[in-house]
Coordinates of C-alpha atoms in Angstrom, one line a residue:
M17 CA 2.1 -17.7 -30.2
S18 CA 4.2 -16.3 -32.8
D19 CA 2.6 -13.4 -32.4
A20 CA 2.6 -12.9 -28.6
L21 CA 3.8 -9.4 -26.5
L22 CA 5.9 -11.2 -23.5
S23 CA 6.1 -14.5 -24.3
I24 CA 7.5 -17.1 -21.6
T25 CA 9.6 -20.4 -22.2
D26 CA 10.5 -23.2 -19.3
L27 CA 11.1 -20.0 -16.8
T28 CA 12.8 -21.5 -13.5
V29 CA 13.1 -18.9 -10.4
T30 CA 15.0 -21.1 -7.2
F31 CA 15.6 -18.5 -4.4
R32 CA 19.2 -20.2 -1.8
T33 CA 17.7 -20.1 1.5
E34 CA 19.3 -21.1 4.9
D35 CA 17.2 -24.8 4.9
G36 CA 18.5 -24.8 1.7
P37 CA 17.4 -24.4 -1.9
V38 CA 13.7 -23.7 -2.9
E39 CA 11.9 -23.7 -6.7
A40 CA 9.3 -21.8 -6.7
V41 CA 8.8 -21.2 -10.3
K42 CA 9.0 -24.9 -11.6
G43 CA 9.9 -24.3 -15.7
I44 CA 6.5 -22.7 -16.6
D45 CA 4.9 -21.7 -19.8
L46 CA 2.9 -18.5 -20.6
D47 CA 2.5 -15.6 -23.1
V48 CA 0.1 -13.2 -23.8
R49 CA -0.9 -10.9 -26.9
A50 CA -0.7 -7.5 -27.6
G51 CA -4.4 -6.3 -26.6
E52 CA -4.5 -8.9 -24.3
V53 CA -5.9 -9.0 -19.9
L54 CA -4.8 -12.3 -19.4
A55 CA -5.2 -13.4 -15.4
L56 CA -2.5 -15.3 -13.1
V57 CA -4.5 -17.1 -10.2
G58 CA -3.4 -18.8 -7.6
E59 CA -2.8 -19.6 -3.7
S60 CA 0.0 -17.2 -2.1
G61 CA 2.2 -18.1 -2.2
S62 CA 1.8 -20.4 -6.0
G63 CA 4.4 -18.5 -7.3
K64 CA 2.2 -16.0 -8.6
S65 CA 4.1 -13.0 -8.1
V66 CA 7.4 -14.3 -7.9
T67 CA 7.0 -15.0 -11.9
A68 CA 5.3 -11.0 -12.6
M69 CA 9.2 -9.8 -10.8
A70 CA 10.8 -11.8 -13.2
V71 CA 10.1 -10.2 -16.0
L72 CA 11.2 -7.1 -14.5
K73 CA 13.9 -9.4 -13.1
L74 CA 13.6 -6.9 -9.5
L75 CA 13.9 -10.0 -7.8
P76 CA 16.5 -10.3 -4.8
R77 CA 19.7 -11.5 -5.5
S78 CA 19.1 -15.3 -4.0
A79 CA 17.4 -15.9 -6.8
T80 CA 18.8 -17.8 -9.7
V81 CA 16.4 -17.3 -12.6
T82 CA 16.8 -19.2 -15.8
G83 CA 14.7 -20.2 -18.7
S84 CA 13.5 -17.1 -21.5
I85 CA 11.6 -14.4 -21.5
R86 CA 10.9 -12.8 -24.6
L87 CA 9.2 -9.2 -25.1
G88 CA 7.9 -8.0 -28.9
G89 CA 10.7 -10.6 -29.2
R90 CA 13.8 -9.6 -27.8
E91 CA 15.5 -11.3 -25.1
I92 CA 15.2 -9.3 -21.6
L93 CA 16.6 -12.1 -18.9
P94 CA 20.5 -11.2 -20.2
L95 CA 20.1 -7.5 -19.9
G96 CA 22.4 -5.4 -17.2
E97 CA 20.3 -2.9 -14.9
P98 CA 20.8 -0.5 -17.2
E99 CA 18.6 -1.4 -20.1
M100 CA 16.2 -2.7 -18.2
N101 CA 15.7 1.1 -17.0
G102 CA 15.7 1.9 -20.6
I103 CA 13.2 -0.9 -20.5
R104 CA 10.8 -0.4 -16.8
G105 CA 8.7 2.0 -17.2
A106 CA 8.9 2.4 -20.3
E107 CA 8.1 -0.8 -21.8
I108 CA 6.6 -2.6 -19.3
S109 CA 5.0 -0.9 -15.8
M110 CA 4.2 -2.7 -12.8
V111 CA 1.4 -2.0 -10.1
F112 CA 2.9 -3.6 -7.3
Q113 CA 0.2 -5.4 -4.3
E114 CA 0.9 -3.3 -0.6
P115 CA 0.7 1.0 -2.5
M116 CA 2.5 2.0 1.0
T117 CA 5.4 0.4 -0.3
A118 CA 4.7 1.0 -3.7
L119 CA 4.9 5.5 -2.8
N120 CA 7.7 7.4 -1.4
P121 CA 6.8 8.9 1.9
S122 CA 8.1 12.4 1.8
M123 CA 6.9 13.4 -1.8
R124 CA 4.2 14.4 -2.8
I125 CA 1.6 12.3 -5.7
G126 CA 1.9 14.2 -7.9
D127 CA 5.6 15.2 -7.9
Q128 CA 6.5 11.0 -7.8
I129 CA 4.2 10.9 -11.6
T130 CA 6.4 13.8 -12.4
E131 CA 9.1 11.4 -11.8
A132 CA 8.1 8.5 -13.8
I133 CA 6.7 11.1 -16.4
L134 CA 10.3 12.2 -16.8
N135 CA 12.2 9.9 -16.8
H136 CA 11.7 9.1 -19.8
A137 CA 10.0 11.6 -21.4
G138 CA 12.2 14.7 -22.6
V139 CA 9.4 16.7 -21.4
P140 CA 9.0 20.3 -19.4
K141 CA 8.4 19.9 -16.0
A142 CA 5.2 21.9 -16.5
D143 CA 4.2 19.7 -18.6
A144 CA 4.7 16.3 -17.1
W145 CA 3.1 17.8 -14.1
K146 CA -0.1 18.7 -16.4
R147 CA -0.5 15.0 -17.6
A148 CA 0.6 13.7 -13.9
I149 CA -2.7 15.7 -13.1
A150 CA -5.1 15.0 -16.0
L151 CA -3.4 10.9 -14.8
L152 CA -4.6 10.6 -11.2
Q153 CA -7.9 12.4 -12.7
R154 CA -7.6 9.3 -15.8
V155 CA -7.7 7.0 -12.0
G156 CA -10.8 8.7 -10.5
I157 CA -8.8 10.5 -7.7
P158 CA -11.3 13.3 -6.8
E159 CA -9.4 17.0 -6.4
P160 CA -6.5 16.2 -8.3
E161 CA -4.5 19.5 -8.7
R162 CA -5.2 19.3 -5.0
R163 CA -3.8 15.8 -4.2
A164 CA -1.8 16.1 -6.7
K165 CA 0.2 18.5 -3.0
S166 CA -0.4 15.8 -1.5
Y167 CA 2.0 13.1 0.7
P168 CA 1.2 9.8 0.4
H169 CA 0.1 9.0 4.1
E170 CA -2.8 11.5 3.9
L171 CA -4.4 9.8 2.1
S172 CA -6.5 6.5 2.1
G173 CA -5.1 2.6 1.2
G174 CA -7.8 2.8 -2.1
Q175 CA -6.4 6.3 -2.7
R176 CA -3.1 5.4 -2.7
Q177 CA -3.3 2.7 -4.9
R178 CA -4.7 4.6 -7.3
V179 CA -1.8 6.5 -7.6
V180 CA -0.1 3.6 -7.8
I181 CA -1.8 2.6 -11.0
A182 CA -2.0 6.6 -12.6
I183 CA 2.1 6.4 -11.8
A184 CA 1.9 2.3 -13.6
L185 CA 0.0 3.9 -17.1
A186 CA 2.6 8.1 -16.9
C187 CA 4.5 6.7 -20.1
E188 CA 2.1 4.9 -21.9
P189 CA 3.8 1.2 -21.9
Q190 CA 2.9 -2.1 -24.3
L191 CA 2.6 -4.3 -20.8
I192 CA 1.7 -3.4 -17.3
I193 CA 2.1 -6.3 -15.0
A194 CA -0.1 -6.1 -12.4
D195 CA 0.0 -7.1 -9.0
E196 CA -3.8 -7.8 -7.0
P197 CA -4.0 -4.1 -8.4
T198 CA -7.8 -4.0 -6.7
T199 CA -6.9 -5.1 -3.3
A200 CA -7.5 -1.9 -2.2
L201 CA -10.0 -0.8 -3.6
D202 CA -14.1 -0.1 -2.7
V203 CA -16.7 -2.1 -5.0
T204 CA -17.4 1.6 -7.0
V205 CA -13.4 2.5 -7.5
Q206 CA -12.8 -0.9 -9.3
A207 CA -15.4 -0.7 -11.1
E208 CA -14.2 1.8 -12.5
I209 CA -10.4 0.5 -13.0
L210 CA -11.7 -2.4 -14.5
D211 CA -13.7 -0.4 -17.0
L212 CA -9.9 1.9 -16.7
I213 CA -8.1 -1.6 -17.6
R214 CA -10.4 -2.9 -20.3
R215 CA -10.1 0.9 -22.2
L216 CA -6.9 0.6 -22.2
A217 CA -5.8 -2.7 -23.6
A218 CA -9.1 -2.5 -26.2
D219 CA -7.9 1.2 -27.3
T220 CA -4.0 1.5 -26.9
G221 CA -3.5 -2.3 -27.1
T222 CA -1.5 -2.1 -24.1
A223 CA -1.0 -5.4 -22.7
F224 CA -2.4 -6.7 -19.1
L225 CA -1.0 -9.7 -17.3
L226 CA -3.3 -9.6 -14.1
V227 CA -2.6 -11.3 -10.7
T228 CA -5.3 -11.4 -8.8
H229 CA -7.3 -13.6 -6.2
N230 CA -11.0 -11.5 -7.3
M231 CA -12.8 -14.2 -9.1
G232 CA -15.5 -11.8 -10.1
V233 CA -12.7 -9.2 -11.2
V234 CA -11.3 -12.1 -13.6
A235 CA -15.0 -13.0 -14.8
D236 CA -14.4 -9.1 -14.9
I237 CA -11.3 -7.9 -16.9
A238 CA -9.8 -11.1 -18.7
D239 CA -9.7 -12.8 -22.1
R240 CA -7.8 -15.7 -20.7
V241 CA -6.8 -17.7 -17.5
A242 CA -3.7 -19.0 -15.9
V243 CA -3.8 -21.4 -13.2
M244 CA -0.9 -22.0 -10.9
L245 CA -0.2 -24.2 -7.7
R246 CA 3.5 -24.7 -5.8
G247 CA 4.9 -22.9 -9.1
T248 CA 4.0 -24.8 -11.7
M249 CA 1.4 -24.4 -14.5
V250 CA -1.9 -26.3 -13.4
E251 CA -4.6 -24.7 -16.0
V252 CA -4.5 -22.3 -18.8
G253 CA -7.7 -21.2 -21.0
S254 CA -10.7 -18.6 -22.3
T255 CA -11.8 -17.1 -19.1
R256 CA -15.4 -18.4 -19.9
E257 CA -13.4 -22.1 -20.4
V258 CA -12.1 -22.3 -17.1
L259 CA -14.3 -20.3 -14.4
T260 CA -17.1 -22.7 -16.0
A261 CA -16.0 -25.7 -17.5
P262 CA -12.9 -26.1 -14.9
R263 CA -10.4 -28.8 -16.0
E264 CA -8.1 -29.8 -12.7
D265 CA -9.7 -29.6 -9.5
Y266 CA -7.6 -27.3 -7.9
T267 CA -9.4 -25.3 -10.2
K268 CA -13.2 -26.2 -9.2
K269 CA -11.1 -25.6 -5.1
L270 CA -10.0 -22.2 -5.9
L271 CA -13.4 -21.3 -7.2
S272 CA -15.5 -23.2 -4.7
A273 CA -13.8 -21.1 -1.8
V274 CA -15.4 -17.5 -3.2
P275 CA -17.4 -16.1 -1.0
S276 CA -20.4 -14.6 -3.3
L277 CA -23.9 -12.0 -2.0
P278 CA -26.6 -14.4 -2.2
D279 CA -29.6 -13.0 -4.3
I280 CA -30.9 -9.7 -3.4
A281 CA -33.5 -11.2 -0.4
T282 CA -37.4 -9.7 -2.1
V283 CA -37.8 -8.7 2.1
V284 CA -39.4 -5.8 2.0
E285 CA -40.7 -5.0 5.7
R286 CA -37.2 -5.1 7.8
A287 CA -37.4 -6.4 11.0
E288 CA -37.1 -3.7 14.1
A289 CA -33.4 -2.4 14.5
E290 CA -32.5 -4.3 18.0
S291 CA -30.7 -2.4 20.9
V292 CA -26.5 -3.0 21.2
P293 CA -26.5 -3.7 25.3
D294 CA -23.5 -3.2 27.4
A295 CA -21.3 -2.7 24.6
V296 CA -17.6 -3.1 24.3
L297 CA -16.8 0.3 21.6
D298 CA -19.9 2.7 22.1
M299 CA -19.6 6.2 19.7
V300 CA -21.3 9.0 20.4
G301 CA -21.5 12.0 18.1
A302 CA -18.0 10.8 16.2
S303 CA -15.9 13.8 14.6
V304 CA -11.7 12.9 13.9
T305 CA -11.0 16.1 12.1
Y306 CA -7.9 16.5 9.8
R307 CA -6.4 20.0 9.5
R308 CA -2.4 20.6 7.0
G309 CA -1.6 24.2 5.6
G310 CA -4.7 26.1 7.7
R311 CA -7.5 24.1 6.2
S312 CA -9.2 21.1 7.8
F313 CA -11.1 18.5 6.6
L314 CA -13.8 16.9 8.1
A315 CA -13.3 13.0 7.7
L316 CA -15.3 11.7 9.9
D317 CA -19.3 13.2 11.2
G318 CA -20.9 12.6 14.0
V319 CA -20.5 8.9 14.0
D320 CA -23.1 6.7 16.6
L321 CA -21.3 3.2 16.8
R322 CA -22.2 0.3 19.6
I323 CA -20.4 -2.5 19.4
A324 CA -22.0 -5.5 21.9
P325 CA -19.2 -8.3 23.3
G326 CA -19.0 -11.0 21.1
E327 CA -20.1 -9.3 18.1
I328 CA -18.3 -9.2 14.3
L329 CA -20.0 -5.0 13.2
G330 CA -19.0 -5.0 9.2
L331 CA -18.9 -1.5 8.3
V332 CA -18.2 -0.9 4.8
G333 CA -18.2 2.4 1.9
E334 CA -16.0 3.6 -0.5
S335 CA -12.5 4.4 -0.2
G336 CA -12.3 8.1 1.5
S337 CA -15.1 7.2 3.4
G338 CA -14.2 7.7 7.1
K339 CA -13.5 3.7 7.7
S340 CA -10.1 3.3 7.9
T341 CA -10.4 6.8 9.8
L342 CA -13.0 5.3 12.2
G343 CA -11.0 2.3 12.3
R344 CA -7.5 4.7 13.9
A345 CA -9.7 6.3 16.1
A346 CA -11.1 3.3 17.6
L347 CA -7.5 3.0 18.4
G348 CA -6.9 5.3 19.4
L349 CA -4.8 6.3 17.0
L350 CA -6.3 9.9 16.1
P351 CA -8.1 11.8 18.7
L352 CA -11.6 13.1 17.8
S353 CA -12.1 16.6 17.6
A354 CA -15.5 16.2 18.7
G355 CA -18.6 13.7 20.5
S356 CA -17.0 10.9 22.9
M357 CA -15.6 7.5 23.2
T358 CA -16.0 4.5 25.8
L359 CA -14.4 1.1 25.5
F360 CA -15.5 -1.0 28.1
G361 CA -17.8 0.7 29.3
E362 CA -15.5 3.9 30.5
Q363 CA -14.1 6.8 28.2
V364 CA -11.1 7.1 27.0
G365 CA -9.6 10.4 25.4
R366 CA -10.6 13.7 26.6
G367 CA -12.5 13.8 29.7
G368 CA -11.8 10.2 30.4
V369 CA -10.3 8.2 32.5
G370 CA -6.0 8.9 32.9
R371 CA -3.2 7.5 30.4
R372 CA -2.2 4.3 32.7
R373 CA -6.2 2.9 33.2
E374 CA -6.5 4.7 29.0
R375 CA -3.5 1.8 28.4
E376 CA -4.7 -1.3 30.3
L377 CA -8.1 -0.6 28.7
R378 CA -6.1 0.2 25.5
G379 CA -4.4 -3.6 25.4
R380 CA -7.7 -5.9 25.6
V381 CA -8.5 -4.5 22.1
G382 CA -6.3 -6.4 18.8
A383 CA -5.6 -4.7 15.5
I384 CA -5.3 -6.1 12.7
F385 CA -4.5 -3.2 10.3
Q386 CA -4.6 -3.1 6.3
D387 CA -1.7 -3.4 4.9
P388 CA 1.1 -5.9 5.8
G389 CA 3.9 -5.3 3.9
S390 CA 4.2 -0.8 6.3
S391 CA 2.1 -2.5 9.5
L392 CA 5.2 -5.0 10.1
D393 CA 9.2 -3.9 11.3
P394 CA 11.2 -5.0 8.3
R395 CA 13.7 -6.5 11.0
M396 CA 12.2 -8.8 13.5
T397 CA 11.8 -11.8 12.5
V398 CA 8.2 -12.8 12.1
G399 CA 7.9 -15.0 15.9
E400 CA 9.6 -11.2 17.2
A401 CA 7.1 -9.8 15.7
I402 CA 4.1 -11.4 17.0
A403 CA 5.5 -11.9 20.4
E404 CA 6.5 -8.5 20.8
P405 CA 2.3 -7.5 22.1
M406 CA 3.1 -10.3 25.2
L407 CA 6.3 -8.0 25.8
V408 CA 4.9 -4.3 25.9
Q409 CA 1.9 -6.0 28.3
R410 CA 2.8 -7.8 30.5
R411 CA -0.6 -9.0 32.0
K412 CA -0.8 -13.1 32.1
L413 CA 0.0 -15.1 29.1
P414 CA 3.0 -15.7 28.5
T415 CA 6.5 -14.4 30.4
T416 CA 9.6 -16.2 29.6
A417 CA 11.5 -16.7 26.4
T418 CA 10.4 -20.4 26.6
Q419 CA 6.4 -19.6 26.5
R420 CA 6.4 -17.2 24.3
R421 CA 7.5 -19.5 21.5
A422 CA 5.7 -22.5 22.7
R423 CA 3.2 -19.4 21.8
V424 CA 3.9 -18.0 18.6
A425 CA 4.1 -21.6 18.1
E426 CA 0.5 -21.5 18.2
L427 CA -0.1 -19.0 17.1
L428 CA 1.3 -19.6 13.9
D429 CA -0.3 -22.6 13.9
A430 CA -3.9 -21.2 13.7
V431 CA -3.5 -19.6 11.4
E432 CA -2.8 -21.8 9.2
L433 CA 1.7 -21.7 8.7
P434 CA 3.7 -23.5 9.4
T435 CA 5.8 -23.3 13.0
T436 CA 8.9 -22.5 10.6
Y437 CA 7.5 -19.1 9.2
A438 CA 8.5 -17.5 12.9
N439 CA 12.0 -17.4 11.9
R440 CA 12.3 -15.4 8.9
Y441 CA 11.6 -12.1 7.9
P442 CA 8.4 -10.5 5.7
H443 CA 10.2 -9.3 2.9
E444 CA 10.4 -13.7 2.6
L445 CA 6.3 -13.8 3.0
S446 CA 3.9 -13.2 0.6
G447 CA 1.8 -10.5 0.9
G448 CA -1.2 -13.2 1.8
Q449 CA 1.1 -15.0 4.6
R450 CA 1.9 -11.8 5.8
Q451 CA -1.5 -11.3 6.3
R452 CA -1.9 -13.6 8.7
I453 CA 1.3 -12.7 10.5
G454 CA -1.5 -9.4 11.3
L455 CA -3.8 -11.3 13.0
A456 CA -1.9 -13.7 14.2
R457 CA 0.2 -11.0 15.9
A458 CA -3.7 -9.1 17.0
I459 CA -4.3 -12.2 18.7
A460 CA -1.7 -12.5 21.0
L461 CA -3.0 -11.4 23.8
E462 CA -6.7 -12.7 23.4
P463 CA -8.3 -9.2 23.1
E464 CA -12.2 -8.5 23.8
L465 CA -11.7 -6.7 20.8
I466 CA -9.7 -6.8 17.4
I467 CA -10.4 -3.9 15.1
A468 CA -9.8 -5.5 11.0
D469 CA -8.6 -2.5 9.5
E470 CA -9.3 -4.9 5.3
P471 CA -8.4 -8.3 6.8
T472 CA -8.1 -10.6 4.3
S473 CA -7.8 -7.4 0.8
A474 CA -4.3 -9.0 0.5
L475 CA -4.9 -13.4 0.7
D476 CA -6.3 -15.5 -2.4
V477 CA -9.9 -16.9 -2.3
S478 CA -9.1 -20.8 -0.9
V479 CA -6.2 -18.9 1.7
Q480 CA -9.7 -16.5 2.4
A481 CA -12.2 -18.6 2.9
A482 CA -9.4 -20.0 5.5
V483 CA -8.5 -17.0 7.4
L484 CA -12.5 -16.1 7.3
E485 CA -12.9 -19.6 9.6
V486 CA -9.7 -19.6 11.5
L487 CA -11.2 -15.8 12.4
R488 CA -14.6 -17.2 13.4
S489 CA -13.7 -19.7 15.5
L490 CA -11.9 -17.9 17.0
Q491 CA -14.5 -15.7 17.5
E492 CA -16.3 -18.2 19.4
K493 CA -14.0 -20.2 21.4
M494 CA -13.0 -16.3 22.4
H495 CA -15.7 -14.1 22.4
F496 CA -14.3 -10.8 21.4
A497 CA -15.5 -8.4 19.9
C498 CA -14.9 -6.8 16.2
L499 CA -15.1 -4.3 14.1
F500 CA -15.0 -5.5 10.6
I501 CA -13.6 -2.5 8.0
S502 CA -14.0 -3.8 4.6
H503 CA -14.7 -3.9 1.1
D504 CA -15.9 -6.6 0.3
L505 CA -19.8 -7.3 0.4
A506 CA -19.3 -10.6 0.3
V507 CA -16.9 -11.1 2.6
V508 CA -18.9 -9.1 5.1
H509 CA -22.2 -11.3 4.8
Q510 CA -20.1 -13.6 5.8
I511 CA -18.9 -12.7 8.9
S512 CA -20.5 -9.7 10.1
D513 CA -23.7 -10.4 12.2
R514 CA -24.9 -6.1 11.3
V515 CA -23.7 -3.9 8.8
A516 CA -22.8 -0.3 8.8
V517 CA -22.1 2.0 5.2
M518 CA -20.4 5.2 5.7
L519 CA -20.4 7.7 2.8
K520 CA -17.8 10.8 3.2
G521 CA -17.7 10.6 6.7
E522 CA -21.0 9.9 8.1
I523 CA -23.3 6.7 8.4
V524 CA -26.5 6.3 6.4
E525 CA -27.3 2.6 7.1
T526 CA -27.4 0.4 10.0
G527 CA -29.3 -3.1 10.6
S528 CA -28.0 -6.8 10.0
A529 CA -26.3 -8.4 7.7
D530 CA -29.0 -9.7 4.8
D531 CA -30.9 -6.5 5.9
V532 CA -28.2 -4.3 4.4
L533 CA -26.8 -7.0 2.0
L534 CA -29.5 -8.7 1.0
A535 CA -32.6 -5.6 1.3
P536 CA -30.8 -2.2 1.2
Q537 CA -32.7 1.1 1.9
H538 CA -30.3 4.0 1.2
P539 CA -29.3 4.5 -2.3
Y540 CA -25.3 4.8 -2.1
S541 CA -25.5 1.0 -0.7
R542 CA -27.9 -0.5 -3.3
R543 CA -25.1 1.6 -6.0
L544 CA -22.7 -0.7 -3.6
L545 CA -23.5 -4.2 -4.4
A546 CA -24.6 -3.2 -7.8
S547 CA -20.9 -2.8 -8.5
V548 CA -19.9 -6.2 -7.0
P549 CA -18.6 -8.2 -9.5
V550 CA -19.5 -11.6 -9.8
P551 CA -17.5 -15.8 -10.6
D552 CA -19.2 -15.6 -13.7
P553 CA -18.1 -13.9 -17.8
D554 CA -21.8 -14.2 -18.4
K555 CA -23.9 -13.5 -15.5
Q556 CA -21.0 -10.3 -14.9
A557 CA -20.8 -9.0 -19.0
L558 CA -24.6 -8.3 -18.5
R559 CA -23.6 -6.3 -14.5
R560 CA -21.1 -4.0 -16.6
E561 CA -23.7 -3.5 -19.5
A562 CA -26.4 -2.6 -16.9
R563 CA -24.3 0.2 -14.7
A564 CA -22.7 1.1 -17.5
A565 CA -26.5 2.0 -18.7
A566 CA -26.7 3.1 -14.5
R567 CA -24.4 6.1 -15.6
V568 CA -25.5 7.8 -18.7
I569 CA -29.1 7.4 -17.0
A570 CA -28.1 8.9 -14.4
P571 CA -28.1 13.3 -13.5

């Protein structure tokens, strides 16, 4: 297209590996106009993120890139690092998939945004700091002046993602490449971020290349859609054409894998709540207080929560509501400031069993963390990472190196990854593949309880469906219970037996998955459901209008 801001022609990316060259992108063509939002979709490993990284020349040295990438008519592939440093952040910005790896853990978030501004704008530092505060407010960070002085680990996953978006917006670039920008965001904040992106594209002419697996997000925001499969471009068209009348079988397969909530039930009376017998996890009046600089913040406020053996309990709520804090407390990573907790009928923590017995109990609990990039040791191979729990908790499971290798191969097969991946390192895998490694690691010890914090957040829809099926089948076979923390309400409905809704550190509604997600009683639960995007452009446009009207009417 002659009016394209970004024009990619015959782009090929080849990686040198121990097993020989691997062609990750195979001669694709792609154009993005000024003010356009183009969504790039496909399964993990299809080449989406590699294409995005090639535009900014951020691929490792093992990559060979050929073809043409033009920004505003200027060829950028031959440019050296000094010239690219002038382009990155100023003309093209990027929102990375995993915010914890994109942020400097030793710097306050306000300083990180300020740094991005000062790198490209000749303004006083005080003015840059004020702009940083304004950007935090713009992306929906509460109390931006206070949060600007916080460090990344003090923010929730969703809040960290919003900080990354603020950094990308800092110098008002012509093009923003967003790699899964709403992966860690709950549906209400996701809706706000999508509204923000839409306004930026319309008002400033900023173009967006949006890499995503969320078809609801595509329907909500994208003007056009490009579908990739194994490094090739299989279909490009308007959002309405691709989502409602796809031409290619692969696109149809992707759309059929999208989880969705049924229509809201007309049930008026809810079934009487059933008691939870013999809980594997029982929290009574559980509270967690964070303290910093002489100030305290109650992140978990008197929570009562019980999970029965073999039950999957879905936990939903906005970023910062306390979901991940509850999960970390259940894992023993955070101490309770009040209340009590029992695991498998025995009290742990203050006044509970001794340290040795608690260690034994903790060995019966598996964990899948929200950010696979930061939960896997980059110095360990995939096989070593999966086998590590077997070395730490020596019980009835494989004890010899040969047995452990065989067990690792079984686990990789269970999460639908090739057994050859055991010799790879985390940085050599896509985000979705790393998340599956987290699942394999979690089930390595055949746990009786799994705490899963956003276990499918980095997965495209088809792989997500496969992983959920694997998780369900493993749960039916192994009979483990699961605390399933997620912001994807359709996934929660699909996988959970019961659902609990959190708001500001409290559980405001609990019940069966159908009761809570199809006939919600609490106003907050209803607001969450109203914000869920659907993979139909016309329906989503109506939902967006209704959401906007509700904001206008609301006091």
